[in-house]
């Protein structure tokens, strides 16, 4: 390092080169901003004639279905709390369901309301699991596995929706679905018996990707090896695995049912296949951290999915998306911050140490 903080041996004008590159592409952010503005204007023009009818749908809302929507969302959150609880149990950490769900609510509130909320929520979950007695390896393993389970569940919902398109399941689709499940089970068993095989596959894939990106063949392998080590660090037994899978199903299907209840609350009768696809698309788009909670683009995705896939008129789709987002986004965030204020607002003595530990492991 030089006295100015620059790496020794690096050419001095490196920073100016970066600045020149930024000035060269100054127009990109303006172009993206203009495109987003045009999208919002276009969406407003498209939806404006239907907003009055959507408002009428909301004034005629079926409150029984709204109550069901809220209950199903609470069940979904509780299901994910059970997943977290069971994973920690597999790692030798016993925690009550109440504490686990409280952390899920707090982490979700951070994730959907704060800029870079996913980072804050992950760090928050890591700190709490460490306070419960989990080792750094178990705490990291739980985060990785729960993320894998959530992603896999979402992917299976999307595949299920695609297979159900047409409102019928023929023999070919049924055989294809069973074959896919059997393949996943076989792959899981094979990897558990041959843990080195997954590393070989990842190494080949990374080499291929790095070749396309013109980077060293082993670029990113250290991080992949660390994740694999975390995956293999705790043995998820059959009993725990069954419970985790079961509660993961509850978590996802209760959330889908929440969206369905929101549709019925405004008098709509969505098609199951379209409902699954709209839900999957909305959740997938929501993982892109453009704005807290995916405001605007998640709503637009849900409205389009419900209209194009689930067969809802535009007015009902807007109203249903509004009800669902009020419950799954706004209400959950409010409850999460209330839980955080009452249970987690006061920092513990080891909070700073766990924060530094998390940052160290995240940047490895």
mmCIF file of N, CA and C in Angstrom, residues 159-174 177 271-274:
data_model
loop_
_atom_site.group_PDB
_atom_site.id
_atom_site.type_symbol
_atom_site.label_atom_id
_atom_site.label_comp_id
_atom_site.label_asym_id
_atom_site.label_seq_id
_atom_site.Cartn_x
_atom_site.Cartn_y
_atom_site.Cartn_z
ATOM 1 N N UNK A 159 -42.786 -25.039 -11.493
ATOM 2 C CA UNK A 159 -42.897 -26.220 -12.360
ATOM 3 C C UNK A 159 -44.294 -26.818 -12.262
ATOM 4 N N UNK A 160 -44.816 -26.867 -11.031
ATOM 5 C CA UNK A 160 -46.169 -27.387 -10.854
ATOM 6 C C UNK A 160 -47.200 -26.565 -11.597
ATOM 7 N N UNK A 161 -47.054 -25.243 -11.548
ATOM 8 C CA UNK A 161 -47.969 -24.384 -12.286
ATOM 9 C C UNK A 161 -47.877 -24.605 -13.780
ATOM 10 N N UNK A 162 -46.647 -24.773 -14.268
ATOM 11 C CA UNK A 162 -46.468 -25.009 -15.705
ATOM 12 C C UNK A 162 -47.084 -26.341 -16.127
ATOM 13 N N UNK A 163 -46.952 -27.356 -15.273
ATOM 14 C CA UNK A 163 -47.513 -28.666 -15.605
ATOM 15 C C UNK A 163 -49.033 -28.678 -15.556
ATOM 16 N N UNK A 164 -49.598 -27.798 -14.722
ATOM 17 C CA UNK A 164 -51.054 -27.772 -14.572
ATOM 18 C C UNK A 164 -51.747 -26.873 -15.585
ATOM 19 N N UNK A 165 -50.988 -26.187 -16.420
ATOM 20 C CA UNK A 165 -51.595 -25.307 -17.413
ATOM 21 C C UNK A 165 -52.535 -26.124 -18.302
ATOM 22 N N UNK A 166 -53.719 -25.630 -18.475
ATOM 23 C CA UNK A 166 -54.724 -26.358 -19.242
ATOM 24 C C UNK A 166 -55.749 -27.027 -18.352
ATOM 25 N N UNK A 167 -55.556 -26.865 -17.003
ATOM 26 C CA UNK A 167 -56.518 -27.388 -16.029
ATOM 27 C C UNK A 167 -56.671 -28.904 -16.084
ATOM 28 N N UNK A 168 -55.679 -29.582 -16.595
ATOM 29 C CA UNK A 168 -55.751 -31.034 -16.574
ATOM 30 C C UNK A 168 -54.342 -31.600 -16.480
ATOM 31 N N UNK A 169 -54.242 -32.736 -15.854
ATOM 32 C CA UNK A 169 -52.958 -33.404 -15.697
ATOM 33 C C UNK A 169 -53.048 -34.740 -16.417
ATOM 34 N N UNK A 170 -52.461 -34.788 -17.591
ATOM 35 C CA UNK A 170 -52.489 -36.015 -18.365
ATOM 36 C C UNK A 170 -51.466 -37.015 -17.866
ATOM 37 N N UNK A 171 -51.485 -38.222 -18.413
ATOM 38 C CA UNK A 171 -50.527 -39.251 -17.991
ATOM 39 C C UNK A 171 -49.080 -38.819 -18.196
ATOM 40 N N UNK A 172 -48.816 -38.132 -19.309
ATOM 41 C CA UNK A 172 -47.440 -37.716 -19.578
ATOM 42 C C UNK A 172 -46.950 -36.732 -18.518
ATOM 43 N N UNK A 173 -47.803 -35.751 -18.166
ATOM 44 C CA UNK A 173 -47.417 -34.771 -17.153
ATOM 45 C C UNK A 173 -47.227 -35.436 -15.793
ATOM 46 N N UNK A 174 -48.101 -36.391 -15.480
ATOM 47 C CA UNK A 174 -47.984 -37.082 -14.201
ATOM 48 C C UNK A 174 -46.684 -37.875 -14.134
ATOM 49 N N UNK A 177 -43.763 -35.489 -13.759
ATOM 50 C CA UNK A 177 -43.656 -34.957 -12.398
ATOM 51 C C UNK A 177 -43.044 -35.991 -11.454
ATOM 52 N N UNK A 271 -57.651 -19.548 -11.594
ATOM 53 C CA UNK A 271 -57.217 -20.881 -11.993
ATOM 54 C C UNK A 271 -55.978 -21.255 -11.190
ATOM 55 N N UNK A 272 -55.921 -22.508 -10.755
ATOM 56 C CA UNK A 272 -54.826 -22.944 -9.893
ATOM 57 C C UNK A 272 -53.473 -22.791 -10.584
ATOM 58 N N UNK A 273 -53.387 -23.210 -11.843
ATOM 59 C CA UNK A 273 -52.111 -23.141 -12.558
ATOM 60 C C UNK A 273 -51.627 -21.701 -12.656
ATOM 61 N N UNK A 274 -52.526 -20.803 -13.041
ATOM 62 C CA UNK A 274 -52.146 -19.399 -13.153
ATOM 63 C C UNK A 274 -51.796 -18.789 -11.814
#
